[in-house]
PDB file of C-alpha atoms and ligand atoms in Angstrom:
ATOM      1  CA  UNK A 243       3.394  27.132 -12.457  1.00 89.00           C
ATOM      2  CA  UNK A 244       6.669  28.795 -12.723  1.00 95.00           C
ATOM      3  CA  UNK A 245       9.684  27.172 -14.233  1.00 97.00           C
ATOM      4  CA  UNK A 246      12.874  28.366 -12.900  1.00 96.00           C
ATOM      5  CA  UNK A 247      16.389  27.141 -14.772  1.00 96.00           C
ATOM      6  CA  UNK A 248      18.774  25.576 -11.884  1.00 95.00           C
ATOM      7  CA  UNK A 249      21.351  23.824 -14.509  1.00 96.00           C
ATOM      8  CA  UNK A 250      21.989  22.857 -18.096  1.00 96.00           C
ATOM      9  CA  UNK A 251      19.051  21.187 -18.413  1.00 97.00           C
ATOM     10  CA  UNK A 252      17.221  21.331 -15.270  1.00 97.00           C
ATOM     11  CA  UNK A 253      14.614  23.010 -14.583  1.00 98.00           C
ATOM     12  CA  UNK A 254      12.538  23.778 -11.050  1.00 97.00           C
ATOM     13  CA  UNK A 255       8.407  23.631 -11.539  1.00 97.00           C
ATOM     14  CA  UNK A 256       6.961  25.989  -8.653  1.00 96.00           C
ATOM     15  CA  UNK A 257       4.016  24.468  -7.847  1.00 92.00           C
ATOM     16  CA  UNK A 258       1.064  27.802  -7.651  1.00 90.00           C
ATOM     17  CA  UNK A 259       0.752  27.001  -4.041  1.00 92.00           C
ATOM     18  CA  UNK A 260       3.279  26.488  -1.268  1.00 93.00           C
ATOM     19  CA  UNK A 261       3.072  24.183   1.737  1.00 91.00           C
ATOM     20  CA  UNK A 262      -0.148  22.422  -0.036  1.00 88.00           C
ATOM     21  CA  UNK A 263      -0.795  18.837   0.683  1.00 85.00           C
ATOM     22  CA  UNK A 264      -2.419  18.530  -2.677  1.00 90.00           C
ATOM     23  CA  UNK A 265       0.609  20.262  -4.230  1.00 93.00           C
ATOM     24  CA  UNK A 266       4.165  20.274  -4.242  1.00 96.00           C
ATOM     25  CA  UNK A 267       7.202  21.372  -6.484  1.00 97.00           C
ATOM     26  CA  UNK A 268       9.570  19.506  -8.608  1.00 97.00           C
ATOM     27  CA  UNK A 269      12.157  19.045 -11.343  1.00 98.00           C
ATOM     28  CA  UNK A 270      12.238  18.740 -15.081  1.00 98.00           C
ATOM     29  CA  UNK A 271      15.568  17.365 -16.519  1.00 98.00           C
ATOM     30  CA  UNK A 272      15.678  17.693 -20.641  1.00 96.00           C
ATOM     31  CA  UNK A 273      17.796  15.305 -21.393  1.00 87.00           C
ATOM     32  CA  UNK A 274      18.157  12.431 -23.969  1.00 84.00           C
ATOM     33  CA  UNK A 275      14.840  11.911 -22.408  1.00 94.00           C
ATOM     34  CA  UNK A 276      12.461  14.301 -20.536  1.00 97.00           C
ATOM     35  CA  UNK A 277      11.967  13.394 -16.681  1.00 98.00           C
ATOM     36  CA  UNK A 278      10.490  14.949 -13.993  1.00 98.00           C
ATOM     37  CA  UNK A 279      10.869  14.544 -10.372  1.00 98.00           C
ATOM     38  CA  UNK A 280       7.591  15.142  -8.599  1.00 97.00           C
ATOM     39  CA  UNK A 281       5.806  17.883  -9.257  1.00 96.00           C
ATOM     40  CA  UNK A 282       2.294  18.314  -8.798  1.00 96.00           C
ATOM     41  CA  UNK A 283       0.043  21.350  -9.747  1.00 95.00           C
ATOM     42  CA  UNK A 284      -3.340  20.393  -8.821  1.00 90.00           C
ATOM     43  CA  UNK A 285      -5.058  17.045 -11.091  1.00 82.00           C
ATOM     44  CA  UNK A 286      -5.509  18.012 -14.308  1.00 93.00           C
ATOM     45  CA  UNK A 287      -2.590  20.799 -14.111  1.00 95.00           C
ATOM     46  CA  UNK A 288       0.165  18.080 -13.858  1.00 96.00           C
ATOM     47  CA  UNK A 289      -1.220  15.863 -16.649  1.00 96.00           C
ATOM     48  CA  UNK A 290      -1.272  18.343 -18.953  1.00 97.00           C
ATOM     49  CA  UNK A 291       2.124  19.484 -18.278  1.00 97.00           C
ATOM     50  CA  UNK A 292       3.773  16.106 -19.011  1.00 97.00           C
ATOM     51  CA  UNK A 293       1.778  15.652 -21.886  1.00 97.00           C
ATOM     52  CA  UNK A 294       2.762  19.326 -23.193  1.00 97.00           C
ATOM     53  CA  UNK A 295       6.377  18.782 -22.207  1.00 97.00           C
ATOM     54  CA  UNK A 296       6.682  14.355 -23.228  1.00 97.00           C
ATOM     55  CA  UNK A 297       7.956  13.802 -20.087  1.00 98.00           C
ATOM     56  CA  UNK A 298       9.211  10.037 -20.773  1.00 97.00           C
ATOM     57  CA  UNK A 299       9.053   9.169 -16.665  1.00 98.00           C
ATOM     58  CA  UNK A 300       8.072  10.284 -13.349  1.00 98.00           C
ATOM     59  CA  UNK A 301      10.343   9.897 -10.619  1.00 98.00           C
ATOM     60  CA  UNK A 302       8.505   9.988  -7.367  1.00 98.00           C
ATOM     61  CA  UNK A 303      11.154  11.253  -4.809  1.00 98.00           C
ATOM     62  CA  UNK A 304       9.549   9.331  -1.902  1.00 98.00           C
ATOM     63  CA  UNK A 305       6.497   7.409  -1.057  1.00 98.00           C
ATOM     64  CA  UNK A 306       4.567  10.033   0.919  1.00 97.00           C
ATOM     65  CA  UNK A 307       1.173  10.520   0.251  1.00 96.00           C
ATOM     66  CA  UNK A 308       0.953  14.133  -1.160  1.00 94.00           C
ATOM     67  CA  UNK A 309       4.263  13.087  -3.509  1.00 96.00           C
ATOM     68  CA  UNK A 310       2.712   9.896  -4.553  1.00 96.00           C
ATOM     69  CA  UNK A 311      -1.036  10.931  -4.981  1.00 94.00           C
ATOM     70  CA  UNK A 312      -1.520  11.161  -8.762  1.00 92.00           C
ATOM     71  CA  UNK A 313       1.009   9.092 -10.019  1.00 96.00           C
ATOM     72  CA  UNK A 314      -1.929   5.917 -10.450  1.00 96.00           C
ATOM     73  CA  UNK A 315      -3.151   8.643 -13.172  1.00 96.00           C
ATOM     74  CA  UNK A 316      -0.053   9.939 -14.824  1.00 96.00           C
ATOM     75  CA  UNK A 317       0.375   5.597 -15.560  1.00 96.00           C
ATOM     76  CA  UNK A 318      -2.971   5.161 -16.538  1.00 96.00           C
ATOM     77  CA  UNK A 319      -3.752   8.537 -18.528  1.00 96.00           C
ATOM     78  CA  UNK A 320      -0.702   9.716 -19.650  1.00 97.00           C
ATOM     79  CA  UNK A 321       2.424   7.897 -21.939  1.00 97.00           C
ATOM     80  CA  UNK A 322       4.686   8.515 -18.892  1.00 98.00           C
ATOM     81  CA  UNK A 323       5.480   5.854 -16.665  1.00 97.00           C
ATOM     82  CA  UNK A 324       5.859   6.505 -13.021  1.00 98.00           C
ATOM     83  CA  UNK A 325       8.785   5.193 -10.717  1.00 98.00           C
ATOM     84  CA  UNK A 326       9.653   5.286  -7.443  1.00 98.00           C
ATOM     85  CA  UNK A 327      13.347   5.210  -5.718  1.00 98.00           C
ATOM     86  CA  UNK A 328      14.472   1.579  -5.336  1.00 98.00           C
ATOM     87  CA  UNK A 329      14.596   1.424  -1.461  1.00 98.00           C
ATOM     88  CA  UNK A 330      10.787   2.517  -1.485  1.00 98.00           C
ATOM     89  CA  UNK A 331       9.449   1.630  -4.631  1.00 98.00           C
ATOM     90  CA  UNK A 332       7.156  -1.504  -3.220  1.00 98.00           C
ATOM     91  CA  UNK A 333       5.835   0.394  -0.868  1.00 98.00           C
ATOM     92  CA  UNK A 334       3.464   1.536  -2.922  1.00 98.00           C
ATOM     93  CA  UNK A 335       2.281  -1.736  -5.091  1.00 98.00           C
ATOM     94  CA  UNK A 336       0.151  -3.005  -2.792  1.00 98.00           C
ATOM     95  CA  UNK A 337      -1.936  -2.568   0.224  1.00 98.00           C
ATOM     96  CA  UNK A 338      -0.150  -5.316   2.153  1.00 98.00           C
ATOM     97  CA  UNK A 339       3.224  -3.482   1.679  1.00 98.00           C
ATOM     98  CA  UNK A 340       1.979  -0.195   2.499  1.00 98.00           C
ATOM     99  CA  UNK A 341       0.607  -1.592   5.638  1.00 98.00           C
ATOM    100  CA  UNK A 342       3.748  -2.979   6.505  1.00 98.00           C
ATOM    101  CA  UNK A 343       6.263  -0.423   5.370  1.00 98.00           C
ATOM    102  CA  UNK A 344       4.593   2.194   7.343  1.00 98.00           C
ATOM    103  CA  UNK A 345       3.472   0.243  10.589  1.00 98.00           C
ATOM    104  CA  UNK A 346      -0.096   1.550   9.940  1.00 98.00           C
ATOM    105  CA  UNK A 347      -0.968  -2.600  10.327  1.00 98.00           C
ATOM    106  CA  UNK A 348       0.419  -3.001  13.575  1.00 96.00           C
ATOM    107  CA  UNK A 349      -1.180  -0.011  14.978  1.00 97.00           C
ATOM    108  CA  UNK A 350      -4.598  -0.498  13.347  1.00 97.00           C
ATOM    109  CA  UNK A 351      -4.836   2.238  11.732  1.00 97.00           C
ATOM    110  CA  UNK A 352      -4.589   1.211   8.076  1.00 98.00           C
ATOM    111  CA  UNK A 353      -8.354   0.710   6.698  1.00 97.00           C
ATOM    112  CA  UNK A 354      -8.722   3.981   7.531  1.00 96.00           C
ATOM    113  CA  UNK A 355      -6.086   5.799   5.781  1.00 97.00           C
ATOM    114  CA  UNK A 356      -7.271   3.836   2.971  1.00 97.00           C
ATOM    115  CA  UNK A 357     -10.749   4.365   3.556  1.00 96.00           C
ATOM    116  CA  UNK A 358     -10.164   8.701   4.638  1.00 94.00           C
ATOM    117  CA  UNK A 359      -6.886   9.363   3.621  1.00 92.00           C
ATOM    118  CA  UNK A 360      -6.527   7.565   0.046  1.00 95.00           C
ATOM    119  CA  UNK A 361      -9.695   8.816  -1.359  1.00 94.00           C
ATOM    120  CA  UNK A 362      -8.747  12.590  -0.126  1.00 92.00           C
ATOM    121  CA  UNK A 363      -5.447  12.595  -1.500  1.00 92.00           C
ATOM    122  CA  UNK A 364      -6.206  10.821  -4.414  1.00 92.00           C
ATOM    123  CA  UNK A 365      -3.987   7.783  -4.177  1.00 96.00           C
ATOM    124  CA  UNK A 366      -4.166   4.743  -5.330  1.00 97.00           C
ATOM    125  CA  UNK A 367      -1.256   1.671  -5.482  1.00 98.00           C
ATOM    126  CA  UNK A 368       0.720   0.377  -8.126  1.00 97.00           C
ATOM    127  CA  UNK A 369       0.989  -2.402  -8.786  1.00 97.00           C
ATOM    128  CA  UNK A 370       3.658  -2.189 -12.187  1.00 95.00           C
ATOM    129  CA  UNK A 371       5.694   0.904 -10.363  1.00 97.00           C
ATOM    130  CA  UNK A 372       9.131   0.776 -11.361  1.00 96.00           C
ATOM    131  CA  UNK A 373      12.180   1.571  -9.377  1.00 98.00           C
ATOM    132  CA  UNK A 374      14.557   4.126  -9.774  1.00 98.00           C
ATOM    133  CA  UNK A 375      18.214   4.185  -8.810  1.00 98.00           C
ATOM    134  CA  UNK A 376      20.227   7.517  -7.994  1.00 98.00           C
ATOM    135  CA  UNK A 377      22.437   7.012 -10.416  1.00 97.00           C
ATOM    136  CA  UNK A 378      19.822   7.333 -12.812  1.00 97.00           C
ATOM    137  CA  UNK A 379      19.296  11.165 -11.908  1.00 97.00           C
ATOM    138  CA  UNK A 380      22.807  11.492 -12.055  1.00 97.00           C
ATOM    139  CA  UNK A 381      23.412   9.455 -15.562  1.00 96.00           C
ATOM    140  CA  UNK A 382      19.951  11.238 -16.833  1.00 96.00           C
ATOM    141  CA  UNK A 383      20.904  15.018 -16.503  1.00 96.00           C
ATOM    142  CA  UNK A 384      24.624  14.180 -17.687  1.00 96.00           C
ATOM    143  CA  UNK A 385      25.896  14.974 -14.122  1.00 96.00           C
ATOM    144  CA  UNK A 386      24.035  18.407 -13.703  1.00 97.00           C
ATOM    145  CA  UNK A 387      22.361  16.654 -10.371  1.00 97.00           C
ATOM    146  CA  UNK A 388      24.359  15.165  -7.842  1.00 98.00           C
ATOM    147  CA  UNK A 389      22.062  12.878  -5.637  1.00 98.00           C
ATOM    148  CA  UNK A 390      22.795  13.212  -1.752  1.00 98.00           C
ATOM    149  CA  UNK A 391      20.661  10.070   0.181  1.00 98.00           C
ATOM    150  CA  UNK A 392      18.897  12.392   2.691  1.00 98.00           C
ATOM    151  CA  UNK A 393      17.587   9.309   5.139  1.00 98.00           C
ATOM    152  CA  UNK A 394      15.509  10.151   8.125  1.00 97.00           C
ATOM    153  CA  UNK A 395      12.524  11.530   6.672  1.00 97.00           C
ATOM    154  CA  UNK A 396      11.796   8.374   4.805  1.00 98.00           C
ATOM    155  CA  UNK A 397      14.133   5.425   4.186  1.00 97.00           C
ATOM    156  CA  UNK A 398      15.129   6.432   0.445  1.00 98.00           C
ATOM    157  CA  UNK A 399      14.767  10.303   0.525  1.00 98.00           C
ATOM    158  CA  UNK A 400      17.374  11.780  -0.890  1.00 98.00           C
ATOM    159  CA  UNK A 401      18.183  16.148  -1.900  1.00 98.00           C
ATOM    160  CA  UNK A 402      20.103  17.159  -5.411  1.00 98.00           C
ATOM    161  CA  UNK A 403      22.753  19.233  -5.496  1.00 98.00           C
ATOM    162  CA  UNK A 404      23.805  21.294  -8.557  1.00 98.00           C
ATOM    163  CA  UNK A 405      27.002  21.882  -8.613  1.00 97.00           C
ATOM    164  CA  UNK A 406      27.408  24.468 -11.175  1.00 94.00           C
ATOM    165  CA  UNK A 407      24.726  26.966 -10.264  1.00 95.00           C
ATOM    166  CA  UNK A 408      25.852  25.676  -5.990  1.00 97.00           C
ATOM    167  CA  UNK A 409      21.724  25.561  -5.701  1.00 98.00           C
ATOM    168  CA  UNK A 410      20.827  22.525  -3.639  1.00 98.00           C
ATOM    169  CA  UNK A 411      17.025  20.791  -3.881  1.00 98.00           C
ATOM    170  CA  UNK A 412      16.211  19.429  -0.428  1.00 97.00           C
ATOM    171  CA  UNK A 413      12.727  18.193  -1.109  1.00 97.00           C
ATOM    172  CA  UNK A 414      11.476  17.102   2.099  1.00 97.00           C
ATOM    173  CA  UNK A 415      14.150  17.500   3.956  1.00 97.00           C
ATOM    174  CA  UNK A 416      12.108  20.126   6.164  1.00 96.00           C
ATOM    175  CA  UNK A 417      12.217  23.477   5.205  1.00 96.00           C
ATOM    176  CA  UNK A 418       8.334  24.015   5.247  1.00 94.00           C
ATOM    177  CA  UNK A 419       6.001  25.689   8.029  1.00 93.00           C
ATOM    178  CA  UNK A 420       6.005  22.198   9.868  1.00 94.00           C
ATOM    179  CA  UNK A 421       9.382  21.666   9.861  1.00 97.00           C
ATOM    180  CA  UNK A 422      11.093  17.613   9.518  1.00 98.00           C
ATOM    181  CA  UNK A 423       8.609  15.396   9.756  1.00 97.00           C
ATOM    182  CA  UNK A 424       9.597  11.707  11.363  1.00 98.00           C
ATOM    183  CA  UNK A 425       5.990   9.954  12.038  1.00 98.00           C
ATOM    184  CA  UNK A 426       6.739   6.461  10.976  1.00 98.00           C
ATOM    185  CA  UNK A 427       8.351   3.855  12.815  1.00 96.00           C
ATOM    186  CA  UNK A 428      11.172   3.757  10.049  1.00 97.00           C
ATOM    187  CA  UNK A 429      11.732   7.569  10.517  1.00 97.00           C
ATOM    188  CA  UNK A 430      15.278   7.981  12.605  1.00 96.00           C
ATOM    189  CA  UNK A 431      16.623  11.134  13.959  1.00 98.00           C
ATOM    190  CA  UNK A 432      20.038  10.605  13.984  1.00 98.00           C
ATOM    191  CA  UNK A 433      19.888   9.740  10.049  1.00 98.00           C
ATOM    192  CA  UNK A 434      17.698  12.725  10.228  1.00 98.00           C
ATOM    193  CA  UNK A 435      20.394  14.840  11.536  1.00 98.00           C
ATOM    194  CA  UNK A 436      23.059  13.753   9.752  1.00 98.00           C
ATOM    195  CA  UNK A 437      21.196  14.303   6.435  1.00 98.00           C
ATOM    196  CA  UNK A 438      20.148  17.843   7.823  1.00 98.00           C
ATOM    197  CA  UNK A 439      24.293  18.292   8.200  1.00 98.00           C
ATOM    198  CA  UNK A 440      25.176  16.849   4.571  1.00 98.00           C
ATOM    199  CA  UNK A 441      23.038  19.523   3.580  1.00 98.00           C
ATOM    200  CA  UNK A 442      24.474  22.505   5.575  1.00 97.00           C
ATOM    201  CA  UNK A 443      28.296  21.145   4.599  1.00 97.00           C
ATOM    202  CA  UNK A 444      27.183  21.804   0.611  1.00 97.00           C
ATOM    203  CA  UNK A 445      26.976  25.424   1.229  1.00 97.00           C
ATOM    204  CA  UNK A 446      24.571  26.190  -1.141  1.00 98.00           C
ATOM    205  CA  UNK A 447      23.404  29.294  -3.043  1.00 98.00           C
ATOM    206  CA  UNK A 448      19.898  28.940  -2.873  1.00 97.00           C
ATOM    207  CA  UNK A 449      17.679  26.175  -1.275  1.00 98.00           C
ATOM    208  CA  UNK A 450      14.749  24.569  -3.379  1.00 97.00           C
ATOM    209  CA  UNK A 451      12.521  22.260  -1.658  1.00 96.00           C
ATOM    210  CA  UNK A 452       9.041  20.284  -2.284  1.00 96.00           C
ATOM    211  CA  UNK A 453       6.271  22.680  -0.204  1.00 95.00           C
ATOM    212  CA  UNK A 454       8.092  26.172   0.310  1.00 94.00           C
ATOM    213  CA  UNK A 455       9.311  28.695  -1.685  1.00 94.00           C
ATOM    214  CA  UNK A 456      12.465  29.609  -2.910  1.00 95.00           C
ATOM    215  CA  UNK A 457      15.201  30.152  -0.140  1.00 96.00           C
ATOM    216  CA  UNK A 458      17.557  32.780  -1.949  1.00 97.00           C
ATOM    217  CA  UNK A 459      19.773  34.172   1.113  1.00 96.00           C
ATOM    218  CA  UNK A 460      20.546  33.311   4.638  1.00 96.00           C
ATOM    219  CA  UNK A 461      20.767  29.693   2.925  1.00 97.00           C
ATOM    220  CA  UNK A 462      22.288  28.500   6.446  1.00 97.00           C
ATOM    221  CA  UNK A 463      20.368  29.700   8.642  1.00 97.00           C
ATOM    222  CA  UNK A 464      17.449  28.259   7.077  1.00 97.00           C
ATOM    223  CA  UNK A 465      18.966  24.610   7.110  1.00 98.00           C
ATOM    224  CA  UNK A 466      20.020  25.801  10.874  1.00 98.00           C
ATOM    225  CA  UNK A 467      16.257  26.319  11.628  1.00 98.00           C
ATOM    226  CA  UNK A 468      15.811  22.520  10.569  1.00 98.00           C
ATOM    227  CA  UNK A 469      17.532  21.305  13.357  1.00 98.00           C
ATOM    228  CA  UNK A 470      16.798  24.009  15.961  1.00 98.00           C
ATOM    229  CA  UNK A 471      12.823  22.553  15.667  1.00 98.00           C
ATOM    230  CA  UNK A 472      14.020  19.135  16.325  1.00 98.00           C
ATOM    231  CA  UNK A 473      16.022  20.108  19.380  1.00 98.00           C
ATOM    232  CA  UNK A 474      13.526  22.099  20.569  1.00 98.00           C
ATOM    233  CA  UNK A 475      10.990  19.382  20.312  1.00 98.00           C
ATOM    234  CA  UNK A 476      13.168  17.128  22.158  1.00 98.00           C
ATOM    235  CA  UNK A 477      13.618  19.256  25.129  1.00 98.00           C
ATOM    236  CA  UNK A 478       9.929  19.310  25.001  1.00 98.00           C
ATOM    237  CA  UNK A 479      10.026  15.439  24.866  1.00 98.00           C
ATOM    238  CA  UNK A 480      12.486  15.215  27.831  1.00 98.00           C
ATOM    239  CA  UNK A 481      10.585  17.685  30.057  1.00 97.00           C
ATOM    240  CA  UNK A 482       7.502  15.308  29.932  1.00 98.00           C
ATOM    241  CA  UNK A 483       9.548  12.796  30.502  1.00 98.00           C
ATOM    242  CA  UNK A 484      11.080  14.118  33.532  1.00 97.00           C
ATOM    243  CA  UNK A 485       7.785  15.298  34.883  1.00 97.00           C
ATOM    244  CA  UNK A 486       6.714  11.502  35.254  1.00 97.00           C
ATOM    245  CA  UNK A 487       5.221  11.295  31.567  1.00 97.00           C
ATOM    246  CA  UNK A 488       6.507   7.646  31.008  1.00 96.00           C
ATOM    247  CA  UNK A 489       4.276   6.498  28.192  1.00 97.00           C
ATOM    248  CA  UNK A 490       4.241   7.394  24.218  1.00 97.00           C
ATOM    249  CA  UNK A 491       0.636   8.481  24.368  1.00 95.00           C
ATOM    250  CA  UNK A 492       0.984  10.082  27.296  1.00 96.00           C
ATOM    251  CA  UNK A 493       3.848  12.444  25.838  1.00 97.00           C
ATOM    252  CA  UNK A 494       1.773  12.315  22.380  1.00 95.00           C
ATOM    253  CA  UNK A 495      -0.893  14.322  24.636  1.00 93.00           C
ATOM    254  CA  UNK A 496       1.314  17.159  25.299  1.00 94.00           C
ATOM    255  CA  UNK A 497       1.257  18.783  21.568  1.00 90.00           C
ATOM    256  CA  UNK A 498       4.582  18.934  21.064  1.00 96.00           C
ATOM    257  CA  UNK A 499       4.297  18.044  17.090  1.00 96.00           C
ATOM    258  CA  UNK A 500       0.403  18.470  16.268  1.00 93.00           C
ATOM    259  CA  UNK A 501      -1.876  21.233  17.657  1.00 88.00           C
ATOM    260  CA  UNK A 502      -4.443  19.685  16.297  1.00 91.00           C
ATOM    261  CA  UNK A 503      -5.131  16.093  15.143  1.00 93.00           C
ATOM    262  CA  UNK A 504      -8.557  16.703  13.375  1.00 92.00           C
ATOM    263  CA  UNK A 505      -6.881  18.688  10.693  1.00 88.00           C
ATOM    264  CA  UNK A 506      -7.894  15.471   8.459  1.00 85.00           C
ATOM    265  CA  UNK A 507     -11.648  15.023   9.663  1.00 89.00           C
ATOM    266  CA  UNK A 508     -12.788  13.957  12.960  1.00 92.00           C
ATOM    267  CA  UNK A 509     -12.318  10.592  11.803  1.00 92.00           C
ATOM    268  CA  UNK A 510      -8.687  10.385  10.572  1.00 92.00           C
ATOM    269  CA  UNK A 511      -7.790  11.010  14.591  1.00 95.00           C
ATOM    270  CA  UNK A 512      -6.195   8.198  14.981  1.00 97.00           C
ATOM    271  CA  UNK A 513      -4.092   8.054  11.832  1.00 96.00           C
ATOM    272  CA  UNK A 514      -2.712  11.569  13.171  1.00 95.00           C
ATOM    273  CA  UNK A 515      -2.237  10.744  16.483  1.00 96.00           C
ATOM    274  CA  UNK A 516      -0.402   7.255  15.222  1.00 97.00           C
ATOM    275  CA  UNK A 517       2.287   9.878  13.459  1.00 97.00           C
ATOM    276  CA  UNK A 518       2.525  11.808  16.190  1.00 97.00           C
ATOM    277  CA  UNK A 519       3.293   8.737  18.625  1.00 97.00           C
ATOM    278  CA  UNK A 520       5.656   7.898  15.872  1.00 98.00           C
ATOM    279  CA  UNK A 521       7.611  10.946  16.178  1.00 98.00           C
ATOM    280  CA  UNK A 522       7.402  10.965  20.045  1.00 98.00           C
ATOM    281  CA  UNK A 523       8.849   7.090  19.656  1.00 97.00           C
ATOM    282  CA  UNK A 524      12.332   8.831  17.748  1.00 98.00           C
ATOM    283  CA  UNK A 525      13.024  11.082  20.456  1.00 98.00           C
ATOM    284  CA  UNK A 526      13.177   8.119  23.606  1.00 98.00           C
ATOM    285  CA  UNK A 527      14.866   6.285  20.589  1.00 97.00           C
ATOM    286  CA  UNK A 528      17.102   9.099  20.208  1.00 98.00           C
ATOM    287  CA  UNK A 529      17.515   9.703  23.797  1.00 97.00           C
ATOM    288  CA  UNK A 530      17.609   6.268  24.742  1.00 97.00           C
ATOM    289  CA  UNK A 531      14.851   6.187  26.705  1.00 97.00           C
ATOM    290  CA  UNK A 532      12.275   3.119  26.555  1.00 95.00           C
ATOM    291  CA  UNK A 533       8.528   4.029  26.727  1.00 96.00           C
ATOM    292  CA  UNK A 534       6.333   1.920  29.483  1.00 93.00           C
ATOM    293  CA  UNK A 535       4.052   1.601  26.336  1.00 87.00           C
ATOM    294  CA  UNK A 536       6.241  -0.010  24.181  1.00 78.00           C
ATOM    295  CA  UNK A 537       7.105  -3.814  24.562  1.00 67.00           C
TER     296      UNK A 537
HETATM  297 ZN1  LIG B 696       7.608  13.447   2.651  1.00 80.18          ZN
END
């Protein structure tokens, strides 16, 4: 792992591998007390590390799966106590409120992300998470990080900005292979696109994000690319719309977001195709177009 100095007391932790599920980057602010904002290095890696560095808390930066994953074993193994931001923070106490949060109930898909997807990733609820507020990153690194709420991707996602070195950390904001992801019925694309421009109107240096590397020049165009892969998307969305494509699943079908949905197991279908429908659902939202499969 690779520690890279972004302010007075700030550090960025470069995960060994990029655009990992079972991996992403994070923060380190050595303060009055150590924190870190996600970061995960593989297991046994990221225990170590906050053991070796008494890193007082662990601020998950949303409630994601591969950012959440071994936080049930940083509480239980470790002195560091995990939190989550306050908007998502119960999310992940129970299964009831995971069900609910991310629709996975409703669309019956839930036993089996926690019977595939849980046990893969390695996550497990809890219960005594704290919450986090903004404010706290901001207080916490004496002012070094400037939270930006970054909605659209989840509820309470949010990118720091350093204003001294002008090197902004977008976390998921969507600067990986994929691109912005929006596959839960509380995903929006306009708050998605408006947290895509916040981003662009910083004018950062350099770009520092959860699964990629290190963006060190043509900073723009890289946030530009962000939104060029939604609009291309919805054109795609539109065009099977206009050829008679009236349904969600229908327009799921066309492979606009997945090329594959087995990537998880043969199994896990479903749960992939449920994201999917999700992020066919925010372009008719965002179009303002109503789905024959939707009541
Ligand atoms: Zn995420």
């Amino acid at each position: 792992m690779k520690r890279i100095s972004i302010a007075d007391g700030v550090e960025f932790l470069e995960a060994p591998k990029q655009e990992s599920w079972f991996m992403n980057n994070g923060l380190l602010i050595s303060g009055e007390e150590v924190i870190m904002i996600d970061g995960r290095f593989g297991g046994e890696e990221t225990l170590a590390f906050i053991r070796e560095n008494n890193v007082s808390r662990y601020f998950i930066s949303h409630f994601h799966i591969d950012h959440a994953s071994d936080a049930w074993r940083i509480a239980g193994e470790t002195d560091c106590r995990p939190a989550l931001n306050s908007t998502e923070y119960q999310y992940l106490q129970s299964s009831e409120n995971m069900s609910r949060a991310t629709g996975y109930g409703k669309a019956g898909v839930h036993r089996l992300v926690e019977e595939i997807l849980m046990p893969k990733m390695g996550l497990q609820y809890i219960p005594s998470i704290d919450p986090y507020e903004l404010k706290d990153i901001e207080a916490i690194s004496k002012g070094q990080l400037l939270a930006v709420p970054a909605p659209g991707h989840s509820p309470g996602h949010y990118c720091l900005y350093a204003p001294q070195s002008n090197y902004l950390y977008a976390c998921d904001l969507g600067l990986d292979r994929f691109g912005p992801w929006y596959g839960f019925p509380h995903c929006n694309l306009n708050d998605f696109l408006a947290s895509i421009k916040k981003a662009r109107e910083l004018g950062a240096k350099q770009l520092f994000s959860s699964h990629s590397p290190v963006v060190r020049e043509r900073v723009g165009e890289a946030i530009d690319r962000i939104e060029a892969i939604i609009e291309r998307r919805h054109e795609k969305v539109l065009n099977a719309w206009n050829k008679g494509k009236k349904t969600v699943k229908e327009i799921a079908q066309e492979g606009i977001f997945f090329q594959r949905t087995d990537v998880h197991g043969k199994r896990a279908i479903p749960v992939m195709s449920y994201w999917q429908e999700s992020m066919v659902k925010c372009h008719l939202d965002y179009a303002g177009l109503q789905a024959e499969d939707i009541e």
